[in-house]
mmCIF file of C-alpha atoms in Angstrom:
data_model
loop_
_atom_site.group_PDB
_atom_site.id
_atom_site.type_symbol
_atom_site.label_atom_id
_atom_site.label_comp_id
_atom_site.label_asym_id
_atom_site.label_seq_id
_atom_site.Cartn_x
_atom_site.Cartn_y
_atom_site.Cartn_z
ATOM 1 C CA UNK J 2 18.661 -13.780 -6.319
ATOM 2 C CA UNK J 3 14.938 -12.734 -7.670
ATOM 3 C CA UNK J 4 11.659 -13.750 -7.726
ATOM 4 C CA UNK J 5 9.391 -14.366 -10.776
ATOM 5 C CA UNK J 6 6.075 -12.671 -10.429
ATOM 6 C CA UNK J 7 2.921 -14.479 -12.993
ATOM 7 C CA UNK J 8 0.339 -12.415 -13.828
ATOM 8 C CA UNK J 9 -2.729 -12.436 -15.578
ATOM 9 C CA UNK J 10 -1.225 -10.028 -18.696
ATOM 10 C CA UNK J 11 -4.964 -8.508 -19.989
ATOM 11 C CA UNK J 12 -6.108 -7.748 -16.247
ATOM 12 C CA UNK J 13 -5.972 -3.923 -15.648
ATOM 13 C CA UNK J 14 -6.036 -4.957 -11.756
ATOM 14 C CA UNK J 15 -2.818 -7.093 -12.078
ATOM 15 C CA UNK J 16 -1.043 -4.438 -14.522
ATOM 16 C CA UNK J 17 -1.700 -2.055 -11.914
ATOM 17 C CA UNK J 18 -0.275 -4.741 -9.411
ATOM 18 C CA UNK J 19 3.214 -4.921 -11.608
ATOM 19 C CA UNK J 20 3.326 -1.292 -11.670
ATOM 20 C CA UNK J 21 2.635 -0.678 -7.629
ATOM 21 C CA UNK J 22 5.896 -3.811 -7.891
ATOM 22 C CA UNK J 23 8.105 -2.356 -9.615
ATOM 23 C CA UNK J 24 7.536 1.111 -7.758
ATOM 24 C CA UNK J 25 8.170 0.095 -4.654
ATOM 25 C CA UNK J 26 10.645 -2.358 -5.531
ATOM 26 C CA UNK J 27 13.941 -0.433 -4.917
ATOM 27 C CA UNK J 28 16.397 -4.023 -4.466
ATOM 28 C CA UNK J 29 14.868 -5.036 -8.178
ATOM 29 C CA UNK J 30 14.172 -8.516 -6.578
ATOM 30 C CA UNK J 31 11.122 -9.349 -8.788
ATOM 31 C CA UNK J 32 11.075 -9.664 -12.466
ATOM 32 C CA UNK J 33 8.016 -10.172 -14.522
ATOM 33 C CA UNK J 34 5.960 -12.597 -17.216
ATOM 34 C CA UNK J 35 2.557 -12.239 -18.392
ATOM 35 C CA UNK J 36 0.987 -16.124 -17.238
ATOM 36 C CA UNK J 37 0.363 -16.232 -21.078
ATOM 37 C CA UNK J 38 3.598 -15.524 -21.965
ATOM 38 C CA UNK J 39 5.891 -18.842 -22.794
ATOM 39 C CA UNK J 40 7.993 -18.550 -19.496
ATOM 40 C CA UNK J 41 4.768 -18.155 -17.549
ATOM 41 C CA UNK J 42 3.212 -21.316 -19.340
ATOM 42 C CA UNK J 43 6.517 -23.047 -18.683
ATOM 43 C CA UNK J 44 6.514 -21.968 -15.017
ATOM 44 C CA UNK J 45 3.236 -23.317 -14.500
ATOM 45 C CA UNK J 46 3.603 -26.726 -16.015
ATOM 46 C CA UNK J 47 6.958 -26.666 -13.956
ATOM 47 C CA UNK J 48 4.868 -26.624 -10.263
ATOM 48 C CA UNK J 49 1.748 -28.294 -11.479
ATOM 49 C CA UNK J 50 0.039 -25.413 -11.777
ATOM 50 C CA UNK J 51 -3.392 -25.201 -13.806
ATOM 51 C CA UNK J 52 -3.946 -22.563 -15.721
ATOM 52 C CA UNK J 53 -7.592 -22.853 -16.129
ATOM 53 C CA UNK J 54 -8.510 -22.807 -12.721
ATOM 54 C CA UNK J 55 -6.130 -20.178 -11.642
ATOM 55 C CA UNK J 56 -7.851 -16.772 -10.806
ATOM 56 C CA UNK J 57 -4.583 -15.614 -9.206
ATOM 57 C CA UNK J 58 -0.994 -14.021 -9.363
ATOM 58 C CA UNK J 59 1.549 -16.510 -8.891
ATOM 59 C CA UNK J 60 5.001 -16.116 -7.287
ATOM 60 C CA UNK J 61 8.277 -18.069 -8.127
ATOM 61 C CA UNK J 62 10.702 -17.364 -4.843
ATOM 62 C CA UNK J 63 13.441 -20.221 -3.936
ATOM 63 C CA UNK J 64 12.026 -22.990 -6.368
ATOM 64 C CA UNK J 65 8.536 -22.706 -4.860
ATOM 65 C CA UNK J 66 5.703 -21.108 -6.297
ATOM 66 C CA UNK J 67 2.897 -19.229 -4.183
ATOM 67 C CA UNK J 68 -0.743 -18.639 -5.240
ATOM 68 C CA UNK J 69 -3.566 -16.324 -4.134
ATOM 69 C CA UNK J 70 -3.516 -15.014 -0.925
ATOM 70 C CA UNK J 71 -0.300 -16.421 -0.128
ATOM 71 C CA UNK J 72 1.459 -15.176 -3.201
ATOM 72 C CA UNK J 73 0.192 -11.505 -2.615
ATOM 73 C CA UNK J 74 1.550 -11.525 0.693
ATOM 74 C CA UNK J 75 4.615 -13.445 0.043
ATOM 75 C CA UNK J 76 5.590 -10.775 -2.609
ATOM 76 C CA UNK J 77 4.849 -7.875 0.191
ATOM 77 C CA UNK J 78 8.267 -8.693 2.377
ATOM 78 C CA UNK J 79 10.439 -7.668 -0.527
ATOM 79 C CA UNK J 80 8.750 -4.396 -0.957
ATOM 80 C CA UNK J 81 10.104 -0.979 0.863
ATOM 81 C CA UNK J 82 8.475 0.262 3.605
ATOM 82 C CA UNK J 83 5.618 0.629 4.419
ATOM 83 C CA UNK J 84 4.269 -2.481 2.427
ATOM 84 C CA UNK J 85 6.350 -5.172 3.812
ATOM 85 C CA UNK J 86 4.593 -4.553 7.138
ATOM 86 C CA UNK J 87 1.599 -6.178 5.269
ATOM 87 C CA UNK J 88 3.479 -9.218 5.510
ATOM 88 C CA UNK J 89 2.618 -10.847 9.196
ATOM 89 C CA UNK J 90 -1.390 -11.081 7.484
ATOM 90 C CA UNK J 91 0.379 -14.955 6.196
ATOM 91 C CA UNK J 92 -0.181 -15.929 9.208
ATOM 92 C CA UNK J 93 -3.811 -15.560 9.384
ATOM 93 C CA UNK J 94 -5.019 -19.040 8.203
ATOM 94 C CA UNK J 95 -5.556 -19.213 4.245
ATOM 95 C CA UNK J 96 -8.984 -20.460 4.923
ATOM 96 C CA UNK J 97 -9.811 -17.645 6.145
ATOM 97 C CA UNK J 98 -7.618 -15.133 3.540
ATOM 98 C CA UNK J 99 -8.450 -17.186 0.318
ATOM 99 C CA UNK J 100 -12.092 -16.272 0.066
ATOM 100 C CA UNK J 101 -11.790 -12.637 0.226
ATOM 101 C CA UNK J 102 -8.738 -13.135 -2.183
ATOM 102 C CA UNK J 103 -10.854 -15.270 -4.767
ATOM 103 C CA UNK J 104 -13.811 -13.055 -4.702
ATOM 104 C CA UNK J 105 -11.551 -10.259 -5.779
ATOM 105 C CA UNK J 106 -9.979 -12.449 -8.110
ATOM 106 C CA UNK J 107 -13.252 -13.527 -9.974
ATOM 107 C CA UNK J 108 -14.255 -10.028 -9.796
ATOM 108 C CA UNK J 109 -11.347 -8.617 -11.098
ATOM 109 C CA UNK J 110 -12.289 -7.946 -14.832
ATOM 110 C CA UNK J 111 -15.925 -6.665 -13.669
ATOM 111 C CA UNK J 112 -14.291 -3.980 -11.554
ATOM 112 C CA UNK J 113 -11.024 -3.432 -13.195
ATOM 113 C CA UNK J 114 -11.814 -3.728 -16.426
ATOM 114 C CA UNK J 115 -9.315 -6.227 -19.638
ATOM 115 C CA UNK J 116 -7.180 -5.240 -22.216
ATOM 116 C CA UNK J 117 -7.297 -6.827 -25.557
ATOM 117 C CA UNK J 118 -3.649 -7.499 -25.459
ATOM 118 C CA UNK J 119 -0.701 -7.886 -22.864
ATOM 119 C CA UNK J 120 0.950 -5.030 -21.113
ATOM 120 C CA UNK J 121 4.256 -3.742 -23.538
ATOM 121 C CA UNK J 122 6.991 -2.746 -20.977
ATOM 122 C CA UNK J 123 8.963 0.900 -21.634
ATOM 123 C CA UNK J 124 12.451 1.042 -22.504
ATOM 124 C CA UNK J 125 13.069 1.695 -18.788
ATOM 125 C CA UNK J 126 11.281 -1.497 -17.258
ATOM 126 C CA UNK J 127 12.171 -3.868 -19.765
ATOM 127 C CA UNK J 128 14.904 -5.436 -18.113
ATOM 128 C CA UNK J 129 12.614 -6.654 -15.150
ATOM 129 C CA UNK J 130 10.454 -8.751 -17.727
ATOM 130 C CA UNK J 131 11.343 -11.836 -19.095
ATOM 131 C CA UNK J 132 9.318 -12.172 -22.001
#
């Protein structure tokens, strides 16, 4: 079993986010697509997802898909210690997580900075994206 991580593919904040992943991802539970990517288009229109409107990461776990604060956290259980401890934070009430999450989203290329094109995985990571 895995879980499909969507992320924003020109976002230097979210390619650092896939890297931090796949670092401390030691089971190789998560595999990868860029949200512009035709799996991550196809995801989206699978769970009703807009793309427009979406200033998040999305997670695909168990034929549900998680966005914003929820997905960030979601994703933390799988990780190796210490980061799954971040994990109990779902159970602060989204009202209250979402906000902080969103203005970091909106933020993100400000701060982080874009690339002109998607991420290209190495030879060694390939296998963990799917397209």
């Amino acid at each position: 079993m895995s879980a499909i991580i969507l992320f924003d593919g020109v976002c230097n904040l979210c390619d650092n986010l896939v890297k931090f992943v796949i670092k401390n991802d030691k089971k190789n539970y998560f595999k990868f697509a860029p949200l512009q990517s035709e799996t991550g288009r196809e995801l989206l229109g699978k769970y009703n997802i807009d793309k427009e409107s979406l200033d998040s990461v999305v997670l695909v776990e168990n034929d549900k898909a998680y966005t914003h604060s929820t997905a960030a956290l979601q994703l933390t259980k799988n990780l190796d210690a210490p980061w799954f401890l971040a994990y109990p934070f779902v159970f602060i009430p989204r009202f209250i997580r979402d906000p902080i999450y969103n203005w970091i989203a909106k933020n993100r290329y400000k701060w982080f900075g874009k690339k002109d094109v998607c991420m290209m995985p190495t030879p060694e990571i390939r296998e963990k994206f799917l397209n």
